[in-house]
Amino acid sequence: MSKQDGSGRQVTAQPTDDTSARILHLDMDAFFASVELLERPELRGRPVIVGHRGARSVVTAATYEARRYGVNSAMPMAIALRRCPNAIVLEPHYDRYTAFSRQVMGILGDVTPLVEPLSIDEAFLDVRGAVPLFGPPFAIATTLRERIRRETGLTASVGAAATKFVAKLASSRAKPDGLLVVPEAETLGFLHPQPITALWGVGGATEERLARLGLRTVGDLARTPLDALRAAIGEAGAVRLHELSWGRDPRAVTPSRDEKSIGHEVTFERDVADADALERELLRLATRVAERLRRGGWVARTVALKLRFGDFRTITRSRTLAEPTDVAERLSREARGLLQEARPAGTGIRLIGVRAENLLPAGSVARGLWDDDEPWRDAETTADAVAERFGRGALTRASLLQPGERRRRSALSSEDVGSLD
DNA sequence: TCTGGGGTCCTAGGACCC
DNA sequence: TCTGGGGTCCTAGGACCC
């Protein structure tokens, strides 16, 4: 393993051959807080928290100085200020973070097109093809860190490994402002001593279940029979964690992935019980969702309403439409109906949200309906009647047809369905 | 004055189909 | 009718991540 700290000093010798560590994970250090400090350099070295000052707000980001007091992201602001009363609280500026994020991703894109943003401040890179041009992963990572520092004034940490998961773990161990390369041959030696929560997907609940089996480290889990894991945490999680614990992670670096859902939600400063106020909020949220649907070229088949009551109990209610939509009023109307069914009149609401799910490319919708046994030719019939006759699956199949595609027996056009709504 | 907002993935039960 | 089994879709909830 070779590690480099913020001064550029190598902690151990650079390996002669680290080309096996071809996947880089780059993660900006305390990103939002660091961006704010660019504007307020006099606050460097002080505990700084980024977040709103509202009664129900949480910490969005914190500098390492604030973290020393036990302040972390997602912590209620009230608790954070109790732990660190002299922290400086700054309002977030998402437009700035987005601009810096673009700049950083652009720098990454100069090395390889195989850049997969994971969030606003981190990304995977597959540098296999870049090695002949720019040198081994260690050299590429060093160059990237230097460029980011020089051009943005921000620091980034990088992990390099043979797989995504190990690279991400390596970057977290390199933080802040560090670089850690884990050659493939050293993967298990690096992995197995780590605490079990280092595994991607092990949070508090899973940690608790695994602790009941006596498992505390990644190595413990690796040596546990799969069936015992299945019984404790379910099929998918057991297989995935077991694979990860042996350093096996087949996921490739994929530059773009289709969105699966688009939603917006708000937490009110004080619980809201007024039906008109809630419905106005639904329309506002639905409008933002619909705008993003259209911008992305999507239509949604399913509308989901999310409610959090005054006691923090949270429910979701969803409905799949006969005809997909990207229209705010349609989303809003459906959400309103769900709200009326789900909320006992007069109940106070803490949070309300609207989400569009089951996204389809706009234009691929309902080009035709068909059935295995008989044609369907009555365009006067409503979509619900189609669903009743052929099952809701018929609408699904119709929705999944591509533009221009038409089954031999298809008879009901999207215009037909739309006009019947 | 104790809990944001953006998401993804998994599970489980019932309906329905073959 | 003392009644299977596999697959898909829909819905609700929960765990998890940044």
Short mmCIF file of C-alpha atoms (C1' of nucleotides) in Angstrom, two decimals:
data_model
loop_
_atom_site.label_atom_id
_atom_site.label_comp_id
_atom_site.label_asym_id
_atom_site.label_seq_id
_atom_site.Cartn_x
_atom_site.Cartn_y
_atom_site.Cartn_z
CA MET A 1 0.00 0.00 0.00
CA SER A 2 1.19 3.47 -0.58
CA LYS A 3 -0.14 6.55 1.03
CA GLN A 4 0.47 10.21 0.49
CA ASP A 5 -0.69 12.92 2.83
CA GLY A 6 -1.64 16.52 2.21
CA SER A 7 1.88 17.84 2.11
CA GLY A 8 2.58 15.60 -0.86
CA ARG A 9 4.92 13.54 1.25
CA GLN A 10 4.83 9.82 0.58
CA VAL A 11 4.22 7.88 3.75
CA THR A 12 5.43 4.63 2.25
CA ALA A 13 7.28 3.90 -0.94
CA GLN A 14 5.30 4.10 -4.14
CA PRO A 15 4.72 0.54 -5.35
CA THR A 16 6.60 -0.34 -8.50
CA ASP A 17 3.47 -1.80 -10.02
CA ASP A 18 0.12 -0.41 -8.92
CA THR A 19 -1.67 -0.65 -12.26
CA SER A 20 -3.95 -3.31 -10.72
CA ALA A 21 -5.54 -0.47 -8.72
CA ARG A 22 -7.24 0.94 -11.79
CA ILE A 23 -10.39 2.28 -10.15
CA LEU A 24 -10.12 5.62 -8.40
CA HIS A 25 -12.63 7.04 -5.96
CA LEU A 26 -12.28 10.77 -5.49
CA ASP A 27 -14.08 12.49 -2.64
CA MET A 28 -13.94 16.20 -1.83
CA ASP A 29 -13.03 16.98 1.78
CA ALA A 30 -15.84 18.58 3.83
CA PHE A 31 -17.06 19.87 0.48
CA PHE A 32 -19.79 22.41 1.32
CA ALA A 33 -17.87 23.77 4.29
CA SER A 34 -14.66 24.05 2.26
CA VAL A 35 -16.45 26.00 -0.47
CA GLU A 36 -17.84 28.40 2.12
CA LEU A 37 -14.37 28.91 3.57
CA LEU A 38 -13.10 30.10 0.19
CA GLU A 39 -15.33 33.14 0.72
CA ARG A 40 -14.55 33.44 4.42
CA PRO A 41 -10.84 32.63 4.76
CA GLU A 42 -10.75 34.32 8.17
CA LEU A 43 -12.77 31.36 9.49
CA ARG A 44 -10.10 28.79 8.62
CA GLY A 45 -9.14 26.73 11.64
CA ARG A 46 -12.46 27.50 13.38
CA PRO A 47 -15.35 25.05 13.83
CA VAL A 48 -17.75 25.84 10.99
CA ILE A 49 -21.14 24.25 10.35
CA VAL A 50 -23.12 24.63 7.13
CA GLY A 51 -26.89 24.46 7.53
CA HIS A 52 -30.04 26.46 8.09
CA ARG A 53 -30.71 27.91 11.48
CA GLY A 54 -34.33 26.75 11.61
CA ALA A 55 -35.88 24.96 14.56
CA ARG A 56 -36.03 21.68 12.64
CA SER A 57 -32.80 21.92 10.71
CA VAL A 58 -29.88 19.52 10.58
CA VAL A 59 -26.18 19.87 9.89
CA THR A 60 -25.50 19.80 6.16
CA ALA A 61 -21.71 19.84 6.45
CA ALA A 62 -19.05 20.51 9.06
CA THR A 63 -15.36 21.32 9.01
CA TYR A 64 -12.92 18.90 10.62
CA GLU A 65 -12.52 21.39 13.47
CA ALA A 66 -16.27 21.09 14.18
CA ARG A 67 -16.17 17.29 13.81
CA ARG A 68 -13.68 17.18 16.66
CA TYR A 69 -16.56 18.27 18.92
CA GLY A 70 -18.65 15.34 17.72
CA VAL A 71 -20.56 17.32 15.09
CA ASN A 72 -21.54 15.33 11.99
CA SER A 73 -23.67 15.64 8.88
CA ALA A 74 -27.40 14.99 9.36
CA MET A 75 -27.19 15.72 13.07
CA PRO A 76 -29.96 17.98 14.43
CA MET A 77 -28.60 21.52 14.56
CA ALA A 78 -29.76 21.89 18.17
CA ILE A 79 -27.59 18.95 19.23
CA ALA A 80 -24.63 20.14 17.17
CA LEU A 81 -24.73 23.56 18.84
CA ARG A 82 -25.00 21.94 22.24
CA ARG A 83 -21.83 20.00 21.49
CA CYS A 84 -20.02 22.93 19.95
CA PRO A 85 -21.60 26.17 21.21
CA ASN A 86 -19.06 28.47 19.58
CA ALA A 87 -19.42 26.92 16.13
CA ILE A 88 -20.02 29.36 13.28
CA VAL A 89 -23.14 28.46 11.32
CA LEU A 90 -23.24 29.40 7.64
CA GLU A 91 -26.22 29.21 5.29
CA PRO A 92 -25.72 26.75 2.40
CA HIS A 93 -25.30 28.02 -1.17
CA TYR A 94 -26.14 25.10 -3.43
CA ASP A 95 -25.54 27.02 -6.63
CA ARG A 96 -21.92 27.51 -5.60
CA TYR A 97 -21.48 23.83 -4.73
CA THR A 98 -22.95 22.85 -8.09
CA ALA A 99 -20.53 25.16 -9.93
CA PHE A 100 -17.49 23.77 -8.09
CA SER A 101 -18.76 20.25 -8.64
CA ARG A 102 -18.93 20.84 -12.39
CA GLN A 103 -15.43 22.24 -12.36
CA VAL A 104 -14.05 19.23 -10.48
CA MET A 105 -15.90 16.72 -12.68
CA GLY A 106 -14.47 18.54 -15.68
CA ILE A 107 -10.95 18.03 -14.37
CA LEU A 108 -11.67 14.33 -13.90
CA GLY A 109 -13.02 14.15 -17.43
CA ASP A 110 -9.67 15.32 -18.78
CA VAL A 111 -8.14 12.02 -17.66
CA THR A 112 -10.77 9.60 -18.90
CA PRO A 113 -14.35 9.60 -20.17
CA LEU A 114 -15.01 6.80 -17.65
CA VAL A 115 -16.09 9.11 -14.82
CA GLU A 116 -19.13 8.13 -12.77
CA PRO A 117 -20.37 10.88 -10.43
CA LEU A 118 -21.78 9.32 -7.27
CA SER A 119 -22.99 12.52 -5.73
CA ILE A 120 -22.22 16.23 -5.94
CA ASP A 121 -18.78 15.75 -4.39
CA GLU A 122 -17.51 12.29 -5.31
CA ALA A 123 -16.89 10.17 -8.36
CA PHE A 124 -15.42 6.91 -9.57
CA LEU A 125 -12.91 6.82 -12.42
CA ASP A 126 -11.71 3.82 -14.38
CA VAL A 127 -8.19 4.84 -15.38
CA ARG A 128 -7.15 1.61 -17.09
CA GLY A 129 -7.08 3.27 -20.50
CA ALA A 130 -5.41 6.40 -19.17
CA VAL A 131 -2.32 4.64 -17.82
CA PRO A 132 -0.33 4.67 -21.09
CA LEU A 133 -0.88 8.43 -21.35
CA PHE A 134 -0.67 9.61 -17.76
CA GLY A 135 1.17 6.89 -15.87
CA PRO A 136 0.04 4.50 -13.13
CA PRO A 137 -2.98 5.21 -10.91
CA PHE A 138 -0.80 6.67 -8.17
CA ALA A 139 0.55 9.30 -10.56
CA ILE A 140 -2.89 10.04 -12.00
CA ALA A 141 -4.40 10.50 -8.56
CA THR A 142 -1.57 12.79 -7.50
CA THR A 143 -1.99 14.92 -10.61
CA LEU A 144 -5.76 15.16 -10.10
CA ARG A 145 -5.38 16.22 -6.49
CA GLU A 146 -2.85 18.86 -7.42
CA ARG A 147 -4.97 20.24 -10.24
CA ILE A 148 -8.07 20.41 -8.08
CA ARG A 149 -6.17 22.22 -5.36
CA ARG A 150 -4.57 24.66 -7.79
CA GLU A 151 -7.68 25.42 -9.82
CA THR A 152 -10.37 25.43 -7.11
CA GLY A 153 -8.54 25.94 -3.84
CA LEU A 154 -10.25 22.79 -2.51
CA THR A 155 -8.75 19.51 -1.37
CA ALA A 156 -9.81 16.04 -2.43
CA SER A 157 -8.95 12.59 -1.13
CA VAL A 158 -8.48 9.64 -3.46
CA GLY A 159 -8.55 5.88 -3.03
CA ALA A 160 -7.30 3.54 -5.74
CA ALA A 161 -8.03 -0.18 -5.91
CA ALA A 162 -9.10 -3.00 -8.18
CA THR A 163 -12.80 -2.56 -7.34
CA LYS A 164 -15.22 0.27 -6.64
CA PHE A 165 -15.94 -0.74 -3.11
CA VAL A 166 -12.29 -1.03 -2.04
CA ALA A 167 -11.44 2.24 -3.80
CA LYS A 168 -14.20 4.01 -1.88
CA LEU A 169 -13.08 2.53 1.38
CA ALA A 170 -9.51 3.56 0.60
CA SER A 171 -10.50 7.17 -0.02
CA SER A 172 -12.36 7.32 3.27
CA ARG A 173 -9.28 5.98 5.03
CA ALA A 174 -7.11 8.56 3.27
CA LYS A 175 -9.20 11.53 4.45
CA PRO A 176 -8.61 14.36 4.79
CA ASP A 177 -6.44 15.47 1.90
CA GLY A 178 -4.81 12.09 1.34
CA LEU A 179 -4.22 9.37 -1.22
CA LEU A 180 -4.25 5.65 -0.58
CA VAL A 181 -3.49 2.98 -3.17
CA VAL A 182 -4.47 -0.62 -2.43
CA PRO A 183 -2.88 -2.96 -4.99
CA GLU A 184 -5.05 -5.93 -5.86
CA ALA A 185 -2.75 -8.41 -4.12
CA GLU A 186 -3.13 -6.50 -0.83
CA THR A 187 -6.92 -6.24 -0.96
CA LEU A 188 -7.79 -8.82 1.68
CA GLY A 189 -5.07 -7.65 4.02
CA PHE A 190 -6.56 -4.17 3.83
CA LEU A 191 -10.17 -5.29 3.98
CA HIS A 192 -10.43 -7.95 6.65
CA PRO A 193 -9.32 -5.93 9.71
CA GLN A 194 -11.87 -3.18 8.92
CA PRO A 195 -14.97 -2.82 11.12
CA ILE A 196 -18.04 -4.43 9.61
CA THR A 197 -19.69 -1.04 9.14
CA ALA A 198 -17.05 -0.32 6.51
CA LEU A 199 -19.03 -2.58 4.18
CA TRP A 200 -21.25 -0.68 1.77
CA GLY A 201 -24.79 -1.20 2.97
CA VAL A 202 -24.10 -1.96 6.62
CA GLY A 203 -25.70 0.72 8.76
CA GLY A 204 -26.97 0.64 12.29
CA ALA A 205 -29.70 -1.98 11.85
CA THR A 206 -27.56 -4.45 9.91
CA GLU A 207 -24.63 -3.92 12.25
CA GLU A 208 -26.90 -4.90 15.12
CA ARG A 209 -28.06 -8.10 13.41
CA LEU A 210 -24.52 -9.10 12.49
CA ALA A 211 -23.32 -8.36 16.02
CA ARG A 212 -25.82 -10.97 17.22
CA LEU A 213 -23.86 -13.50 15.15
CA GLY A 214 -20.71 -12.27 16.86
CA LEU A 215 -19.42 -10.53 13.71
CA ARG A 216 -17.46 -7.35 14.17
CA THR A 217 -14.93 -7.16 11.33
CA VAL A 218 -15.10 -7.67 7.59
CA GLY A 219 -12.92 -10.75 8.07
CA ASP A 220 -15.44 -12.18 10.55
CA LEU A 221 -18.16 -11.87 7.93
CA ALA A 222 -15.98 -13.35 5.19
CA ARG A 223 -15.54 -16.52 7.25
CA THR A 224 -19.27 -16.88 8.00
CA PRO A 225 -21.29 -19.41 5.95
CA LEU A 226 -23.65 -17.75 3.51
CA ASP A 227 -26.70 -19.51 4.94
CA ALA A 228 -26.11 -18.01 8.36
CA LEU A 229 -25.90 -14.57 6.77
CA ARG A 230 -29.07 -15.21 4.75
CA ALA A 231 -31.01 -16.03 7.90
CA ALA A 232 -29.77 -12.84 9.57
CA ILE A 233 -30.10 -10.20 6.85
CA GLY A 234 -31.93 -11.68 3.84
CA GLU A 235 -30.93 -13.08 0.50
CA ALA A 236 -29.67 -10.09 -1.44
CA GLY A 237 -27.79 -8.44 1.36
CA ALA A 238 -26.12 -11.70 2.42
CA VAL A 239 -24.78 -12.45 -1.04
CA ARG A 240 -23.64 -8.88 -1.67
CA LEU A 241 -21.86 -8.43 1.65
CA HIS A 242 -20.19 -11.82 1.40
CA GLU A 243 -18.86 -10.99 -2.04
CA LEU A 244 -17.65 -7.56 -0.89
CA SER A 245 -15.92 -9.12 2.11
CA TRP A 246 -13.76 -11.14 -0.30
CA GLY A 247 -12.97 -8.08 -2.37
CA ARG A 248 -15.30 -9.17 -5.16
CA ASP A 249 -17.29 -6.32 -6.69
CA PRO A 250 -18.14 -6.73 -10.38
CA ARG A 251 -19.74 -3.30 -10.81
CA ALA A 252 -18.18 -1.39 -13.67
CA VAL A 253 -17.66 2.36 -13.73
CA THR A 254 -20.71 3.63 -15.65
CA PRO A 255 -20.63 7.27 -16.71
CA SER A 256 -24.40 7.74 -16.88
CA ARG A 257 -27.33 5.95 -15.36
CA ASP A 258 -31.03 6.50 -15.91
CA GLU A 259 -32.94 8.12 -13.09
CA LYS A 260 -35.47 5.86 -11.38
CA SER A 261 -37.56 8.50 -9.63
CA ILE A 262 -37.85 12.24 -9.15
CA GLY A 263 -39.30 13.79 -6.03
CA HIS A 264 -39.48 16.82 -3.78
CA GLU A 265 -40.44 17.13 -0.14
CA VAL A 266 -40.53 19.78 2.57
CA THR A 267 -40.54 19.80 6.32
CA PHE A 268 -42.64 22.62 7.72
CA GLU A 269 -41.27 24.84 10.46
CA ARG A 270 -44.42 23.95 12.39
CA ASP A 271 -46.88 21.12 11.75
CA VAL A 272 -49.60 22.05 9.27
CA ALA A 273 -53.17 20.79 9.63
CA ASP A 274 -54.93 23.13 7.20
CA ALA A 275 -56.11 21.19 4.14
CA ASP A 276 -55.87 24.16 1.77
CA ALA A 277 -52.32 24.91 2.84
CA LEU A 278 -51.34 21.25 2.34
CA GLU A 279 -52.92 21.13 -1.10
CA ARG A 280 -51.15 24.34 -2.14
CA GLU A 281 -47.89 22.75 -1.05
CA LEU A 282 -48.67 19.63 -3.06
CA LEU A 283 -49.21 21.72 -6.17
CA ARG A 284 -45.95 23.57 -5.60
CA LEU A 285 -44.02 20.30 -5.16
CA ALA A 286 -45.77 18.65 -8.11
CA THR A 287 -44.85 21.64 -10.26
CA ARG A 288 -41.17 21.21 -9.44
CA VAL A 289 -41.36 17.47 -10.08
CA ALA A 290 -43.13 17.98 -13.41
CA GLU A 291 -40.57 20.54 -14.53
CA ARG A 292 -37.76 18.10 -13.86
CA LEU A 293 -39.64 15.32 -15.64
CA ARG A 294 -40.01 17.43 -18.76
CA ARG A 295 -36.43 18.68 -18.61
CA GLY A 296 -35.25 15.08 -18.44
CA GLY A 297 -37.62 13.88 -21.13
CA TRP A 298 -39.54 11.58 -18.81
CA VAL A 299 -43.13 10.72 -18.09
CA ALA A 300 -44.14 9.02 -14.85
CA ARG A 301 -46.55 6.12 -14.44
CA THR A 302 -46.69 6.25 -10.65
CA VAL A 303 -47.30 9.11 -8.24
CA ALA A 304 -46.27 8.69 -4.60
CA LEU A 305 -47.27 10.85 -1.66
CA LYS A 306 -45.11 10.95 1.45
CA LEU A 307 -46.40 12.17 4.79
CA ARG A 308 -44.68 12.55 8.11
CA PHE A 309 -46.94 13.21 11.06
CA GLY A 310 -46.22 15.26 14.13
CA ASP A 311 -44.99 12.17 15.96
CA PHE A 312 -42.50 11.46 13.12
CA ARG A 313 -44.44 8.43 11.91
CA THR A 314 -43.91 8.35 8.15
CA ILE A 315 -46.09 6.77 5.49
CA THR A 316 -46.13 6.61 1.71
CA ARG A 317 -49.12 6.07 -0.54
CA SER A 318 -48.79 5.57 -4.26
CA ARG A 319 -50.95 5.00 -7.29
CA THR A 320 -50.09 3.87 -10.79
CA LEU A 321 -51.84 5.84 -13.49
CA ALA A 322 -53.54 4.43 -16.56
CA GLU A 323 -51.67 7.01 -18.63
CA PRO A 324 -48.18 8.28 -17.70
CA THR A 325 -47.79 12.01 -17.27
CA ASP A 326 -45.38 14.91 -16.94
CA VAL A 327 -48.11 17.43 -16.11
CA ALA A 328 -48.04 19.16 -12.72
CA GLU A 329 -51.81 19.37 -12.38
CA ARG A 330 -52.15 15.63 -13.03
CA LEU A 331 -49.49 14.73 -10.44
CA SER A 332 -50.98 17.19 -7.99
CA ARG A 333 -54.53 15.91 -8.43
CA GLU A 334 -53.43 12.34 -7.75
CA ALA A 335 -51.38 13.37 -4.73
CA ARG A 336 -54.36 15.33 -3.41
CA GLY A 337 -56.53 12.25 -3.64
CA LEU A 338 -53.95 10.17 -1.83
CA LEU A 339 -53.68 12.85 0.87
CA GLN A 340 -57.42 12.85 1.44
CA GLU A 341 -57.41 9.07 1.83
CA ALA A 342 -54.31 8.85 4.00
CA ARG A 343 -54.76 11.73 6.41
CA PRO A 344 -57.43 11.73 9.09
CA ALA A 345 -59.01 15.18 8.88
CA GLY A 346 -57.29 17.71 11.07
CA THR A 347 -54.09 15.72 11.60
CA GLY A 348 -50.96 17.82 11.79
CA ILE A 349 -48.37 17.18 9.08
CA ARG A 350 -44.66 17.68 9.63
CA LEU A 351 -43.42 16.74 6.17
CA ILE A 352 -45.11 16.36 2.82
CA GLY A 353 -43.59 15.09 -0.41
CA VAL A 354 -44.43 14.13 -3.99
CA ARG A 355 -42.41 11.62 -5.98
CA ALA A 356 -42.74 10.46 -9.58
CA GLU A 357 -41.80 6.80 -10.09
CA ASN A 358 -41.84 4.25 -12.88
CA LEU A 359 -40.32 6.73 -15.30
CA LEU A 360 -40.52 6.10 -19.02
CA PRO A 361 -38.95 8.07 -21.85
CA ALA A 362 -41.52 10.57 -23.09
CA GLY A 363 -42.86 9.46 -26.45
CA SER A 364 -42.70 5.76 -25.72
CA VAL A 365 -46.12 5.76 -24.18
CA ALA A 366 -49.12 3.68 -25.10
CA ARG A 367 -48.37 3.36 -28.78
CA GLY A 368 -50.60 0.34 -28.74
CA LEU A 369 -52.31 -2.21 -26.62
CA TRP A 370 -52.48 -5.82 -27.48
CA ASP A 371 -53.56 -9.08 -26.10
CA ASP A 372 -52.37 -12.56 -26.74
CA ASP A 373 -55.77 -13.84 -27.77
CA GLU A 374 -57.81 -11.12 -29.33
CA PRO A 375 -57.54 -7.66 -30.80
CA TRP A 376 -58.86 -4.70 -28.90
CA ARG A 377 -60.49 -2.16 -31.11
CA ASP A 378 -62.89 -0.07 -29.11
CA ALA A 379 -61.29 3.32 -28.72
CA GLU A 380 -64.33 4.58 -26.86
CA THR A 381 -63.43 2.51 -23.86
CA THR A 382 -61.59 4.05 -20.98
CA ALA A 383 -58.10 3.05 -19.95
CA ASP A 384 -59.52 1.68 -16.73
CA ALA A 385 -61.79 -0.58 -18.72
CA VAL A 386 -58.76 -1.75 -20.69
CA ALA A 387 -57.06 -2.53 -17.43
CA GLU A 388 -60.12 -4.36 -16.22
CA ARG A 389 -60.37 -6.42 -19.38
CA PHE A 390 -56.70 -7.22 -19.91
CA GLY A 391 -55.23 -6.61 -16.49
CA ARG A 392 -53.05 -3.74 -15.46
CA GLY A 393 -50.14 -5.55 -17.05
CA ALA A 394 -51.63 -4.75 -20.45
CA LEU A 395 -51.19 -1.06 -19.76
CA THR A 396 -47.67 -1.71 -18.58
CA ARG A 397 -46.79 -3.62 -21.70
CA ALA A 398 -48.30 -0.89 -23.83
CA SER A 399 -46.34 1.74 -21.96
CA LEU A 400 -43.10 -0.06 -22.56
CA LEU A 401 -43.42 -0.05 -26.32
CA GLN A 402 -40.83 2.13 -27.96
CA PRO A 403 -41.72 5.06 -30.24
CA GLY A 404 -42.80 3.77 -33.60
CA GLU A 405 -43.12 0.23 -32.36
CA ARG A 406 -46.54 -1.24 -32.86
CA ARG A 407 -47.74 -4.73 -32.27
CA ARG A 408 -49.68 -6.37 -35.05
CA ARG A 409 -52.86 -6.37 -33.05
CA SER A 410 -52.46 -2.98 -31.45
CA ALA A 411 -55.43 -0.74 -31.74
CA LEU A 412 -55.46 1.89 -29.01
CA SER A 413 -53.21 4.88 -29.52
CA SER A 414 -51.87 7.13 -26.81
CA GLU A 415 -54.17 9.87 -28.11
CA ASP A 416 -57.08 7.50 -27.63
CA VAL A 417 -56.12 6.78 -24.06
CA GLY A 418 -55.40 10.42 -23.33
CA SER A 419 -58.72 11.62 -24.73
CA LEU A 420 -60.57 9.16 -22.56
CA ASP A 421 -59.01 10.29 -19.31
"C1'" DT B 1 -35.34 23.64 20.17
"C1'" DC B 2 -34.93 15.71 18.36
"C1'" DT B 3 -34.48 14.20 13.83
"C1'" DG B 4 -33.37 17.65 5.91
"C1'" DG B 5 -33.81 16.47 1.24
"C1'" DG B 6 -32.16 14.02 -2.61
"C1'" DG B 7 -32.11 9.39 -3.91
"C1'" DT B 8 -31.44 3.64 -4.49
"C1'" DC B 9 -32.37 -1.03 -3.38
"C1'" DC B 10 -34.72 -4.85 -0.99
"C1'" DT B 11 -38.60 -7.41 1.08
"C1'" DA B 12 -43.10 -9.12 1.53
"C1'" DG B 13 -47.92 -9.92 0.62
"C1'" DG B 14 -51.85 -9.93 -2.48
"C1'" DA B 15 -53.75 -9.91 -7.21
"C1'" DC B 16 -53.54 -12.01 -11.28
"C1'" DC B 17 -51.99 -15.04 -15.07
"C1'" DC B 18 -50.59 -19.40 -17.13
"C1'" DT C 1 -62.13 -28.62 -4.64
"C1'" DC C 2 -58.89 -31.08 1.51
"C1'" DT C 3 -56.63 -26.23 -3.45
"C1'" DG C 4 -49.72 -26.45 -7.01
"C1'" DG C 5 -46.11 -23.51 -8.60
"C1'" DG C 6 -43.74 -19.94 -10.97
"C1'" DG C 7 -43.73 -15.30 -12.68
"C1'" DT C 8 -45.05 -10.35 -12.90
"C1'" DC C 9 -47.09 -6.22 -11.16
"C1'" DC C 10 -48.43 -3.18 -7.53
"C1'" DT C 11 -48.06 -1.29 -2.98
"C1'" DA C 12 -45.96 -0.15 1.64
"C1'" DG C 13 -42.29 0.09 4.48
"C1'" DG C 14 -37.53 0.03 5.84
"C1'" DA C 15 -32.44 0.29 5.46
"C1'" DC C 16 -29.02 2.79 3.60
"C1'" DC C 17 -26.13 6.46 1.23
"C1'" DC C 18 -24.51 11.40 0.52
#
